[in-house]
Every structure is written in C-alpha cells, then in structure tokens.
mmCIF file of C-alpha atoms and ligand atoms in Angstrom:
data_model
loop_
_atom_site.group_PDB
_atom_site.id
_atom_site.type_symbol
_atom_site.label_atom_id
_atom_site.label_comp_id
_atom_site.label_asym_id
_atom_site.label_seq_id
_atom_site.Cartn_x
_atom_site.Cartn_y
_atom_site.Cartn_z
ATOM 1 C CA UNK A 1 -24.205 -5.634 3.235
ATOM 2 C CA UNK A 2 -20.956 -3.365 3.197
ATOM 3 C CA UNK A 3 -17.499 -5.024 3.375
ATOM 4 C CA UNK A 4 -14.615 -3.624 5.268
ATOM 5 C CA UNK A 5 -11.964 -3.188 2.518
ATOM 6 C CA UNK A 6 -8.157 -2.937 2.658
ATOM 7 C CA UNK A 7 -6.330 -2.000 -0.382
ATOM 8 C CA UNK A 8 -2.707 -2.780 -1.189
ATOM 9 C CA UNK A 9 -1.530 -0.562 -3.963
ATOM 10 C CA UNK A 10 1.387 0.887 -6.036
ATOM 11 C CA UNK A 11 -0.382 3.997 -6.988
ATOM 12 C CA UNK A 12 0.182 4.140 -10.149
ATOM 13 C CA UNK A 13 -2.325 5.810 -12.710
ATOM 14 C CA UNK A 14 -5.135 2.861 -12.926
ATOM 15 C CA UNK A 15 -4.576 2.276 -8.905
ATOM 16 C CA UNK A 16 -5.537 5.983 -8.596
ATOM 17 C CA UNK A 17 -8.812 5.252 -10.275
ATOM 18 C CA UNK A 18 -9.106 1.961 -8.589
ATOM 19 C CA UNK A 19 -8.974 4.000 -5.113
ATOM 20 C CA UNK A 20 -11.430 6.433 -6.856
ATOM 21 C CA UNK A 21 -13.776 3.593 -7.692
ATOM 22 C CA UNK A 22 -13.607 1.955 -3.895
ATOM 23 C CA UNK A 23 -14.254 5.410 -2.405
ATOM 24 C CA UNK A 24 -17.455 5.678 -4.563
ATOM 25 C CA UNK A 25 -18.545 1.935 -4.043
ATOM 26 C CA UNK A 26 -21.267 2.003 -1.479
ATOM 27 C CA UNK A 27 -20.533 -2.238 -1.322
ATOM 28 C CA UNK A 28 -17.438 -1.482 0.206
ATOM 29 C CA UNK A 29 -16.095 0.685 3.122
ATOM 30 C CA UNK A 30 -12.298 1.599 2.538
ATOM 31 C CA UNK A 31 -10.571 1.239 5.925
ATOM 32 C CA UNK A 32 -7.169 1.359 5.193
ATOM 33 C CA UNK A 33 -4.466 1.643 2.151
ATOM 34 C CA UNK A 34 -0.962 -0.184 2.268
ATOM 35 C CA UNK A 35 1.685 0.649 -0.327
ATOM 36 C CA UNK A 36 4.147 -1.349 -2.011
ATOM 37 C CA UNK A 37 7.258 -1.001 -4.550
ATOM 38 C CA UNK A 38 5.892 -1.323 -7.763
ATOM 39 C CA UNK A 39 4.802 1.378 -10.380
ATOM 40 C CA UNK A 40 6.824 3.638 -7.983
ATOM 41 C CA UNK A 41 8.566 3.525 -4.876
ATOM 42 C CA UNK A 42 6.129 3.135 -1.802
ATOM 43 C CA UNK A 43 6.974 6.510 -0.422
ATOM 44 C CA UNK A 44 5.792 8.153 -3.558
ATOM 45 C CA UNK A 45 2.767 5.458 -4.060
ATOM 46 C CA UNK A 46 1.733 6.851 -0.385
ATOM 47 C CA UNK A 47 1.794 10.489 -1.500
ATOM 48 C CA UNK A 48 -0.169 9.654 -4.572
ATOM 49 C CA UNK A 49 -2.468 7.633 -2.617
ATOM 50 C CA UNK A 50 -3.180 10.420 0.150
ATOM 51 C CA UNK A 51 -3.472 12.933 -2.763
ATOM 52 C CA UNK A 52 -6.304 10.564 -4.735
ATOM 53 C CA UNK A 53 -7.782 10.280 -1.258
ATOM 54 C CA UNK A 54 -8.213 13.770 -0.687
ATOM 55 C CA UNK A 55 -9.489 14.647 -3.821
ATOM 56 C CA UNK A 56 -12.077 11.901 -3.195
ATOM 57 C CA UNK A 57 -13.082 13.485 0.212
ATOM 58 C CA UNK A 58 -11.588 10.319 1.817
ATOM 59 C CA UNK A 59 -8.951 12.046 3.948
ATOM 60 C CA UNK A 60 -9.648 10.155 7.168
ATOM 61 C CA UNK A 61 -8.329 6.624 5.475
ATOM 62 C CA UNK A 62 -4.998 5.853 6.702
ATOM 63 C CA UNK A 63 -2.290 5.175 4.508
ATOM 64 C CA UNK A 64 0.536 2.953 5.375
ATOM 65 C CA UNK A 65 3.864 2.506 3.700
ATOM 66 C CA UNK A 66 4.979 -1.007 2.691
ATOM 67 C CA UNK A 67 7.796 -3.073 1.406
ATOM 68 C CA UNK A 68 10.377 -1.013 -0.650
ATOM 69 C CA UNK A 69 11.510 -4.064 -2.633
ATOM 70 C CA UNK A 70 10.649 -7.417 -3.639
ATOM 71 C CA UNK A 71 11.610 -10.328 -1.301
ATOM 72 C CA UNK A 72 14.502 -11.351 -3.438
ATOM 73 C CA UNK A 73 15.309 -8.860 -6.233
ATOM 74 C CA UNK A 74 16.086 -5.165 -6.013
ATOM 75 C CA UNK A 75 13.258 -3.139 -7.088
ATOM 76 C CA UNK A 76 13.473 -1.576 -10.655
ATOM 77 C CA UNK A 77 11.984 1.850 -11.596
ATOM 78 C CA UNK A 78 9.204 1.643 -14.555
ATOM 79 C CA UNK A 79 8.593 5.367 -14.419
ATOM 80 C CA UNK A 80 7.939 5.431 -18.118
ATOM 81 C CA UNK A 81 4.713 3.606 -17.745
ATOM 82 C CA UNK A 82 2.933 5.595 -15.036
ATOM 83 C CA UNK A 83 5.271 8.724 -15.329
ATOM 84 C CA UNK A 84 8.076 9.456 -13.059
ATOM 85 C CA UNK A 85 5.678 10.761 -10.459
ATOM 86 C CA UNK A 86 3.343 7.922 -10.995
ATOM 87 C CA UNK A 87 0.608 10.169 -11.841
ATOM 88 C CA UNK A 88 1.315 10.647 -15.571
ATOM 89 C CA UNK A 89 3.550 13.479 -14.899
ATOM 90 C CA UNK A 90 0.995 15.982 -13.882
ATOM 91 C CA UNK A 91 2.699 17.717 -11.021
ATOM 92 C CA UNK A 92 -0.296 16.993 -8.292
ATOM 93 C CA UNK A 93 -0.058 19.161 -5.331
ATOM 94 C CA UNK A 94 1.405 17.945 -2.325
ATOM 95 C CA UNK A 95 -1.140 16.225 -0.045
ATOM 96 C CA UNK A 96 -1.792 17.845 3.288
ATOM 97 C CA UNK A 97 -2.125 14.804 4.955
ATOM 98 C CA UNK A 98 0.733 12.439 5.985
ATOM 99 C CA UNK A 99 1.180 8.280 6.115
ATOM 100 C CA UNK A 100 0.468 6.389 9.231
ATOM 101 C CA UNK A 101 3.176 5.711 11.508
ATOM 102 C CA UNK A 102 2.311 1.918 11.398
ATOM 103 C CA UNK A 103 3.771 -0.020 8.714
ATOM 104 C CA UNK A 104 1.432 -1.558 5.861
ATOM 105 C CA UNK A 105 2.285 -5.004 6.928
ATOM 106 C CA UNK A 106 1.331 -4.506 10.531
ATOM 107 C CA UNK A 107 -1.831 -2.467 9.430
ATOM 108 C CA UNK A 108 -3.007 -5.719 7.361
ATOM 109 C CA UNK A 109 -2.485 -8.059 10.416
ATOM 110 C CA UNK A 110 -4.110 -5.501 12.747
ATOM 111 C CA UNK A 111 -7.032 -5.246 10.441
ATOM 112 C CA UNK A 112 -7.272 -8.690 9.801
ATOM 113 C CA UNK A 113 -8.025 -9.084 13.783
ATOM 114 C CA UNK A 114 -10.397 -6.231 14.082
ATOM 115 C CA UNK A 115 -12.642 -7.573 10.952
ATOM 116 C CA UNK A 116 -11.689 -11.152 11.202
ATOM 117 C CA UNK A 117 -13.643 -13.050 8.917
ATOM 118 C CA UNK A 118 -15.033 -9.983 6.843
ATOM 119 C CA UNK A 119 -11.944 -8.252 5.904
ATOM 120 C CA UNK A 120 -11.912 -7.916 1.845
ATOM 121 C CA UNK A 121 -8.416 -7.020 0.611
ATOM 122 C CA UNK A 122 -7.794 -5.714 -3.178
ATOM 123 C CA UNK A 123 -4.299 -5.955 -4.092
ATOM 124 C CA UNK A 124 -3.394 -4.051 -6.842
ATOM 125 C CA UNK A 125 0.551 -4.035 -6.941
ATOM 126 C CA UNK A 126 3.127 -6.345 -6.485
ATOM 127 C CA UNK A 127 2.299 -9.162 -3.447
ATOM 128 C CA UNK A 128 5.328 -8.449 -1.181
ATOM 129 C CA UNK A 129 3.112 -7.009 1.816
ATOM 130 C CA UNK A 130 1.041 -9.694 1.885
ATOM 131 C CA UNK A 131 3.559 -12.454 1.739
ATOM 132 C CA UNK A 132 5.377 -10.727 4.284
ATOM 133 C CA UNK A 133 2.157 -10.701 6.629
ATOM 134 C CA UNK A 134 1.882 -14.554 5.990
ATOM 135 C CA UNK A 135 5.116 -15.099 6.786
ATOM 136 C CA UNK A 136 4.786 -13.050 10.209
ATOM 137 C CA UNK A 137 1.630 -14.690 11.018
ATOM 138 C CA UNK A 138 0.397 -17.606 8.903
ATOM 139 C CA UNK A 139 -2.950 -17.513 10.766
ATOM 140 C CA UNK A 140 -3.921 -14.276 8.974
ATOM 141 C CA UNK A 141 -4.899 -16.343 5.965
ATOM 142 C CA UNK A 142 -8.179 -17.575 7.910
ATOM 143 C CA UNK A 143 -9.211 -14.057 9.057
ATOM 144 C CA UNK A 144 -9.079 -12.780 5.059
ATOM 145 C CA UNK A 145 -12.732 -12.732 3.981
ATOM 146 C CA UNK A 146 -11.592 -12.762 0.455
ATOM 147 C CA UNK A 147 -8.429 -11.246 -1.289
ATOM 148 C CA UNK A 148 -9.017 -9.899 -4.839
ATOM 149 C CA UNK A 149 -5.850 -9.957 -6.617
ATOM 150 C CA UNK A 150 -5.246 -7.856 -10.026
ATOM 151 C CA UNK A 151 -2.476 -9.875 -11.488
ATOM 152 C CA UNK A 152 -1.334 -12.802 -13.662
ATOM 153 C CA UNK A 153 -2.641 -14.071 -16.910
ATOM 154 C CA UNK A 154 -3.658 -17.925 -17.509
ATOM 155 C CA UNK A 155 -4.656 -17.887 -21.427
ATOM 156 C CA UNK A 156 -3.640 -14.174 -23.136
ATOM 157 C CA UNK A 157 0.162 -14.158 -22.464
ATOM 158 C CA UNK A 158 1.703 -11.395 -20.277
ATOM 159 C CA UNK A 159 2.674 -7.382 -20.348
ATOM 160 C CA UNK A 160 5.883 -7.532 -18.509
ATOM 161 C CA UNK A 161 7.185 -10.508 -20.419
ATOM 162 C CA UNK A 162 5.755 -13.192 -22.790
ATOM 163 C CA UNK A 163 3.880 -14.854 -20.127
ATOM 164 C CA UNK A 164 4.542 -12.614 -17.101
ATOM 165 C CA UNK A 165 2.069 -10.031 -15.927
ATOM 166 C CA UNK A 166 3.706 -6.935 -13.826
ATOM 167 C CA UNK A 167 2.419 -7.435 -10.481
ATOM 168 C CA UNK A 168 3.411 -11.013 -10.351
ATOM 169 C CA UNK A 169 6.537 -10.718 -12.328
ATOM 170 C CA UNK A 170 8.047 -7.889 -9.983
ATOM 171 C CA UNK A 171 7.942 -10.310 -6.968
ATOM 172 C CA UNK A 172 7.389 -13.934 -7.885
ATOM 173 C CA UNK A 173 8.464 -15.266 -4.850
ATOM 174 C CA UNK A 174 6.090 -13.234 -2.856
ATOM 175 C CA UNK A 175 3.072 -14.097 -5.316
ATOM 176 C CA UNK A 176 3.990 -17.867 -4.770
ATOM 177 C CA UNK A 177 3.556 -17.635 -1.271
ATOM 178 C CA UNK A 178 0.179 -15.628 -1.448
ATOM 179 C CA UNK A 179 -1.214 -17.979 -3.988
ATOM 180 C CA UNK A 180 -0.184 -21.095 -1.994
ATOM 181 C CA UNK A 181 -1.669 -19.809 1.090
ATOM 182 C CA UNK A 182 -5.388 -20.992 2.325
ATOM 183 C CA UNK A 183 -7.071 -17.738 1.322
ATOM 184 C CA UNK A 184 -10.254 -17.396 -0.521
ATOM 185 C CA UNK A 185 -9.095 -15.462 -3.467
ATOM 186 C CA UNK A 186 -9.929 -14.156 -6.806
ATOM 187 C CA UNK A 187 -7.436 -13.604 -9.306
ATOM 188 C CA UNK A 188 -8.531 -10.560 -11.906
ATOM 189 C CA UNK A 189 -5.739 -11.005 -14.567
ATOM 190 C CA UNK A 190 -4.894 -9.720 -17.915
ATOM 191 C CA UNK A 191 -7.361 -12.435 -19.857
ATOM 192 C CA UNK A 192 -10.126 -9.908 -18.463
ATOM 193 C CA UNK A 193 -8.502 -6.829 -17.486
ATOM 194 C CA UNK A 194 -7.546 -6.356 -21.112
ATOM 195 C CA UNK A 195 -10.835 -6.679 -22.288
ATOM 196 C CA UNK A 196 -11.774 -3.014 -20.344
ATOM 197 C CA UNK A 197 -10.760 -0.451 -21.843
ATOM 198 C CA UNK A 198 -11.315 3.236 -21.985
ATOM 199 C CA UNK A 199 -10.155 5.910 -24.238
ATOM 200 C CA UNK A 200 -10.089 9.676 -25.306
ATOM 201 C CA UNK A 201 -13.830 10.070 -25.276
ATOM 202 C CA UNK A 202 -14.046 9.027 -21.632
ATOM 203 C CA UNK A 203 -11.165 11.469 -20.672
ATOM 204 C CA UNK A 204 -13.097 13.996 -22.360
ATOM 205 C CA UNK A 205 -16.171 13.007 -20.353
ATOM 206 C CA UNK A 206 -14.442 12.856 -17.017
ATOM 207 C CA UNK A 207 -13.176 16.445 -17.884
ATOM 208 C CA UNK A 208 -16.552 17.898 -18.544
ATOM 209 C CA UNK A 209 -18.392 16.109 -15.671
ATOM 210 C CA UNK A 210 -17.733 18.916 -12.910
ATOM 211 C CA UNK A 211 -16.833 16.089 -10.468
ATOM 212 C CA UNK A 212 -13.217 16.373 -8.914
ATOM 213 C CA UNK A 213 -12.543 12.683 -8.931
ATOM 214 C CA UNK A 214 -13.180 12.465 -12.584
ATOM 215 C CA UNK A 215 -11.410 15.517 -13.275
ATOM 216 C CA UNK A 216 -8.306 14.208 -11.426
ATOM 217 C CA UNK A 217 -8.890 10.695 -13.623
ATOM 218 C CA UNK A 218 -8.988 13.243 -16.781
ATOM 219 C CA UNK A 219 -5.678 14.740 -15.677
ATOM 220 C CA UNK A 220 -3.511 11.549 -15.316
ATOM 221 C CA UNK A 221 -5.127 9.338 -18.013
ATOM 222 C CA UNK A 222 -3.670 10.814 -21.423
ATOM 223 C CA UNK A 223 -0.361 9.692 -20.244
ATOM 224 C CA UNK A 224 -1.334 6.149 -19.549
ATOM 225 C CA UNK A 225 -3.116 6.404 -23.317
ATOM 226 C CA UNK A 226 0.245 7.262 -24.849
ATOM 227 C CA UNK A 227 2.004 4.546 -23.326
ATOM 228 C CA UNK A 228 -0.671 2.172 -24.575
ATOM 229 C CA UNK A 229 -0.588 3.916 -28.178
ATOM 230 C CA UNK A 230 3.108 3.685 -28.252
ATOM 231 C CA UNK A 231 3.379 -0.059 -27.172
ATOM 232 C CA UNK A 232 0.219 -1.465 -28.809
ATOM 233 C CA UNK A 233 -0.637 0.980 -31.560
ATOM 234 C CA UNK A 234 -4.111 1.225 -29.985
ATOM 235 C CA UNK A 235 -4.888 4.378 -28.265
ATOM 236 C CA UNK A 236 -7.124 2.756 -25.456
ATOM 237 C CA UNK A 237 -6.046 1.787 -21.877
ATOM 238 C CA UNK A 238 -6.933 -1.251 -19.873
ATOM 239 C CA UNK A 239 -8.603 -0.469 -16.363
ATOM 240 C CA UNK A 240 -6.496 -3.275 -14.484
ATOM 241 C CA UNK A 241 -6.825 -1.878 -11.029
ATOM 242 C CA UNK A 242 -10.351 -0.722 -10.867
ATOM 243 C CA UNK A 243 -11.764 -4.011 -12.542
ATOM 244 C CA UNK A 244 -10.324 -5.515 -9.467
ATOM 245 C CA UNK A 245 -12.085 -3.229 -7.031
ATOM 246 C CA UNK A 246 -15.394 -3.463 -8.982
ATOM 247 C CA UNK A 247 -14.958 -7.444 -8.861
ATOM 248 C CA UNK A 248 -14.500 -7.099 -4.699
ATOM 249 C CA UNK A 249 -18.038 -4.790 -4.873
ATOM 250 C CA UNK A 250 -19.721 -7.051 -7.566
ATOM 251 C CA UNK A 251 -18.337 -10.432 -7.971
ATOM 252 C CA UNK A 252 -20.824 -11.108 -10.638
ATOM 253 C CA UNK A 253 -18.857 -8.954 -13.121
ATOM 254 C CA UNK A 254 -16.685 -11.546 -13.890
ATOM 255 C CA UNK A 255 -17.277 -15.567 -14.736
ATOM 256 C CA UNK A 256 -14.589 -17.383 -12.554
ATOM 257 C CA UNK A 257 -13.264 -21.018 -12.444
ATOM 258 C CA UNK A 258 -11.605 -22.613 -9.551
ATOM 259 C CA UNK A 259 -8.391 -24.212 -10.800
ATOM 260 C CA UNK A 260 -5.204 -25.434 -9.410
ATOM 261 C CA UNK A 261 -2.754 -22.613 -9.870
ATOM 262 C CA UNK A 262 1.048 -22.211 -9.160
ATOM 263 C CA UNK A 263 3.351 -19.324 -9.609
ATOM 264 C CA UNK A 264 6.579 -20.228 -11.301
ATOM 265 C CA UNK A 265 9.557 -18.829 -9.679
ATOM 266 C CA UNK A 266 12.257 -20.698 -11.850
ATOM 267 C CA UNK A 267 11.491 -20.546 -15.430
ATOM 268 C CA UNK A 268 14.119 -18.774 -17.828
ATOM 269 C CA UNK A 269 11.383 -17.119 -19.866
ATOM 270 C CA UNK A 270 8.273 -17.798 -17.656
ATOM 271 C CA UNK A 271 9.257 -16.554 -14.512
ATOM 272 C CA UNK A 272 6.233 -14.829 -12.704
ATOM 273 C CA UNK A 273 3.861 -16.915 -15.019
ATOM 274 C CA UNK A 274 0.541 -18.090 -13.216
ATOM 275 C CA UNK A 275 0.528 -21.756 -14.368
ATOM 276 C CA UNK A 276 -3.135 -23.389 -14.026
ATOM 277 C CA UNK A 277 -3.335 -26.965 -14.468
ATOM 278 C CA UNK A 278 -6.905 -27.299 -16.639
ATOM 279 C CA UNK A 279 -6.348 -31.490 -16.880
ATOM 280 C CA UNK A 280 -9.034 -32.166 -14.086
ATOM 281 C CA UNK A 281 -7.971 -35.628 -12.523
ATOM 282 C CA UNK A 282 -4.694 -35.743 -14.126
ATOM 283 C CA UNK A 283 -3.832 -32.545 -12.438
ATOM 284 C CA UNK A 284 -5.147 -33.856 -9.132
ATOM 285 C CA UNK A 285 -2.811 -36.860 -9.385
ATOM 286 C CA UNK A 286 0.236 -35.201 -10.322
ATOM 287 C CA UNK A 287 0.025 -32.243 -7.965
ATOM 288 C CA UNK A 288 -2.607 -33.464 -5.436
ATOM 289 C CA UNK A 289 -1.781 -30.333 -2.988
ATOM 290 C CA UNK A 290 -2.204 -27.742 -5.398
ATOM 291 C CA UNK A 291 -3.919 -24.717 -3.974
ATOM 292 C CA UNK A 292 -6.859 -23.563 -6.111
ATOM 293 C CA UNK A 293 -7.644 -20.113 -7.164
ATOM 294 C CA UNK A 294 -11.056 -18.539 -8.676
ATOM 295 C CA UNK A 295 -9.725 -17.259 -11.977
ATOM 296 C CA UNK A 296 -11.710 -14.769 -13.792
ATOM 297 C CA UNK A 297 -12.002 -15.669 -17.406
ATOM 298 C CA UNK A 298 -14.813 -13.766 -18.559
ATOM 299 C CA UNK A 299 -16.044 -10.114 -17.996
ATOM 300 C CA UNK A 300 -19.262 -8.153 -18.537
ATOM 301 C CA UNK A 301 -17.172 -5.362 -20.163
ATOM 302 C CA UNK A 302 -20.226 -2.995 -20.898
ATOM 303 C CA UNK A 303 -21.372 -3.611 -17.039
ATOM 304 C CA UNK A 304 -18.122 -2.724 -15.724
ATOM 305 C CA UNK A 305 -17.273 0.501 -17.744
ATOM 306 C CA UNK A 306 -20.763 1.818 -17.240
ATOM 307 C CA UNK A 307 -20.203 1.267 -13.266
ATOM 308 C CA UNK A 308 -16.755 2.976 -13.408
ATOM 309 C CA UNK A 309 -18.104 5.723 -15.595
ATOM 310 C CA UNK A 310 -21.085 6.353 -13.649
ATOM 311 C CA UNK A 311 -19.399 6.100 -10.014
ATOM 312 C CA UNK A 312 -16.293 8.242 -10.999
ATOM 313 C CA UNK A 313 -18.998 11.133 -11.738
ATOM 314 C CA UNK A 314 -21.359 10.526 -9.233
ATOM 315 C CA UNK A 315 -19.761 13.120 -6.846
ATOM 316 C CA UNK A 316 -18.911 12.975 -3.424
ATOM 317 C CA UNK A 317 -21.496 10.805 -1.281
ATOM 318 C CA UNK A 318 -24.685 12.379 0.128
ATOM 319 C CA UNK A 319 -24.136 15.383 -2.313
ATOM 320 C CA UNK A 320 -25.566 16.210 -5.407
ATOM 321 C CA UNK A 321 -23.229 17.673 -8.006
ATOM 322 C CA UNK A 322 -23.522 21.353 -8.503
ATOM 323 C CA UNK A 323 -25.836 21.749 -5.509
ATOM 324 C CA UNK A 324 -24.852 22.510 -1.788
ATOM 325 C CA UNK A 325 -25.715 19.812 0.493
ATOM 326 C CA UNK A 326 -28.249 21.526 2.895
HETATM 327 C C1 BDR B 401 -0.868 -3.940 -13.434
HETATM 328 O O1 BDR B 401 0.627 -3.474 -13.300
HETATM 329 C C2 BDR B 401 0.632 -1.917 -12.919
HETATM 330 O O2 BDR B 401 1.522 -1.267 -13.844
HETATM 331 C C3 BDR B 401 -0.688 -1.724 -12.981
HETATM 332 O O3 BDR B 401 -0.756 -0.461 -12.141
HETATM 333 C C4 BDR B 401 -1.421 -2.860 -12.774
HETATM 334 O O4 BDR B 401 -1.844 -3.034 -11.301
HETATM 335 C C5 BDR B 401 -1.083 -4.294 -14.478
HETATM 336 O O5 BDR B 401 -0.455 -5.387 -15.132
HETATM 337 CA CA1 CA B 402 -1.016 -1.317 -9.586
#
C-alpha cells in the first residue's frame, strides 16, 4: 500500500537526501512539502527543496513556505552546519518552479482533510508548523495517520546542547505542543540516527553512479563531512533525516518502545530535552496524563544504509539508467 506523504523540512543537506529518498520510495507518495525556519530560513528552504525535487523529477510536488521563526524566540542562523546556502555552499542552479501561494500550515490542514486517517507526515525540521496547525485546528490530530519526527534524544545526549537535539531545541514550545497532542507518532532521534553514518566512499559511489539524484547528494555531502570531521574528529556524517523517511516507508528498520515523553521547556541546561519516564507504574502514578510516543531505540543500520544507497542510485521511477525508456 502506498501512503500519502507530507514532509515538513528545513532543507538542509540531510533534508535534501531525505527528499530524494522519499521521491524514490514506492511505499510513499510525496504529495506536499512545507518549509520551516531551522537549518536555513523557510524561503531558502523552499528554494532548496524545489531544486532537489526538480533533480529528482518530482517537479509537480507543491512546496509551501511556513513559519519564519520559532513560537517564542527569534530564529538564529546556523549556516556553518549546512553552508550559507543550506546545500554545502555548492551554488546550485535556481529552480524553475516557485513555492505555492498557500502557506505550509494551511497546506497541512488541507491535506489532513483530503487524506484523513491515511496521511503520513515526516517532520525533519523544528516543529513550528505542526504546532501552529494543532493550535489553529486541534481536530487535525485525529486525521494524521502517523507522524514520524526526526528529533530528540533519550539516551545518548544531544547535538545542539548537552541533552538537546537541534530540531527540538530550536523550538521547544512547538515540540511540547506536538508531543502532547493525541497524534500517533514515532520519534527517530539521535539514539538511532547517529548510528547511520556515511563517508567519502559513499560520496565517491554516488558521484560515479550516473544518477542525477545521487550526483546531487555527492555534491552537497562533502561540506557535511567536513563539519562532522571538525566537530567530532570522525569523517562520517549521520543520516538523520533520511532515516525518518525510511522509517515511514519501512517501520521495521527501527525497534521502538512506547514511552511517556515530555519536552522540557524550562530547564537551564536541558531546555529542548525529550524526557522519557521509564519507571513504569511509578511514572504512571506521578504523571498519569503523560502522552506516549513510540521512541526508536534500535536501528538496523546495514539494512537502512543499503536501502538509502540503492534508492539514491536507482534512477527515475520507470527508467533504466543509461537506457532511454521506450
Ligand atoms: C537535525 O538537525 C538538522 O541540522 C538536520 O537537518 C536534522 O534534521 C539533526 O539534529
Ligand atoms: Ca532537517
């Protein structure tokens, strides 16, 4: 069965790979993309998304611009991570398409009606658009089939802060609204995404593949590898956002536990932390209304990376690479 897929993105190098993987995943039909302030501002995220979709031959997918800042705090540029252009400073050509006139929040609400109960949302940026949609119309929660969130960390610490993952840490209030809502959700956090790394050998393989999607990946990844090498000493970068798409397509790639989860919004050193309570009955007694989230705790790294590598080098759907379709 093919699931209608809406992505909420802040494109971004790993967002770009996630979009390519989504277009190449037969389990999912990408029917819309919304952008949000995160890695880059939402206008630039839309430009990058349009470019990625054009390379992937998915020019017909609408791209809607969303929230320009988190709910409470000003948005702060983090251009050093994904490059000033969000695409590893590779001076990508300007896309021919333009963003939709409709905003990302209204697109989300509309698609939730058109695909009620079936819509899968993969959110790979800050959760501002989703929070705004829930505030505008709380009934949207019941129309979302599943929400897969790349964000958070419950065991292995953070990347933006000691215990704060970037997507949650940019807008903790939005994340708290989303994680408190009655939505069936899976959290794909750093506990699993940090185990999914690719390196220069993958870049070389992508570059040599002759597939435009893989060639784009090969162009933008070296900057991400440079950042990982500079910050961790290891020249291998995590496939955070692509793993979230892969989990939407193939949930069995990760092992999950349904746990009570709250987003910390007040902590001096832990603001934006995703706090799970694993005390069982005592957790239920202390916080009986705690909403639960299916938290990914294990990942089949080899199966995921094999899927990513093969799909990014598989050519446009229906075409055999190097051979003109009849
Ligand atoms: C997340 O933060 C962003 O920089 C990435 O695109 C990913 O969505 C990882 O913490
Ligand atoms: Ca992202």
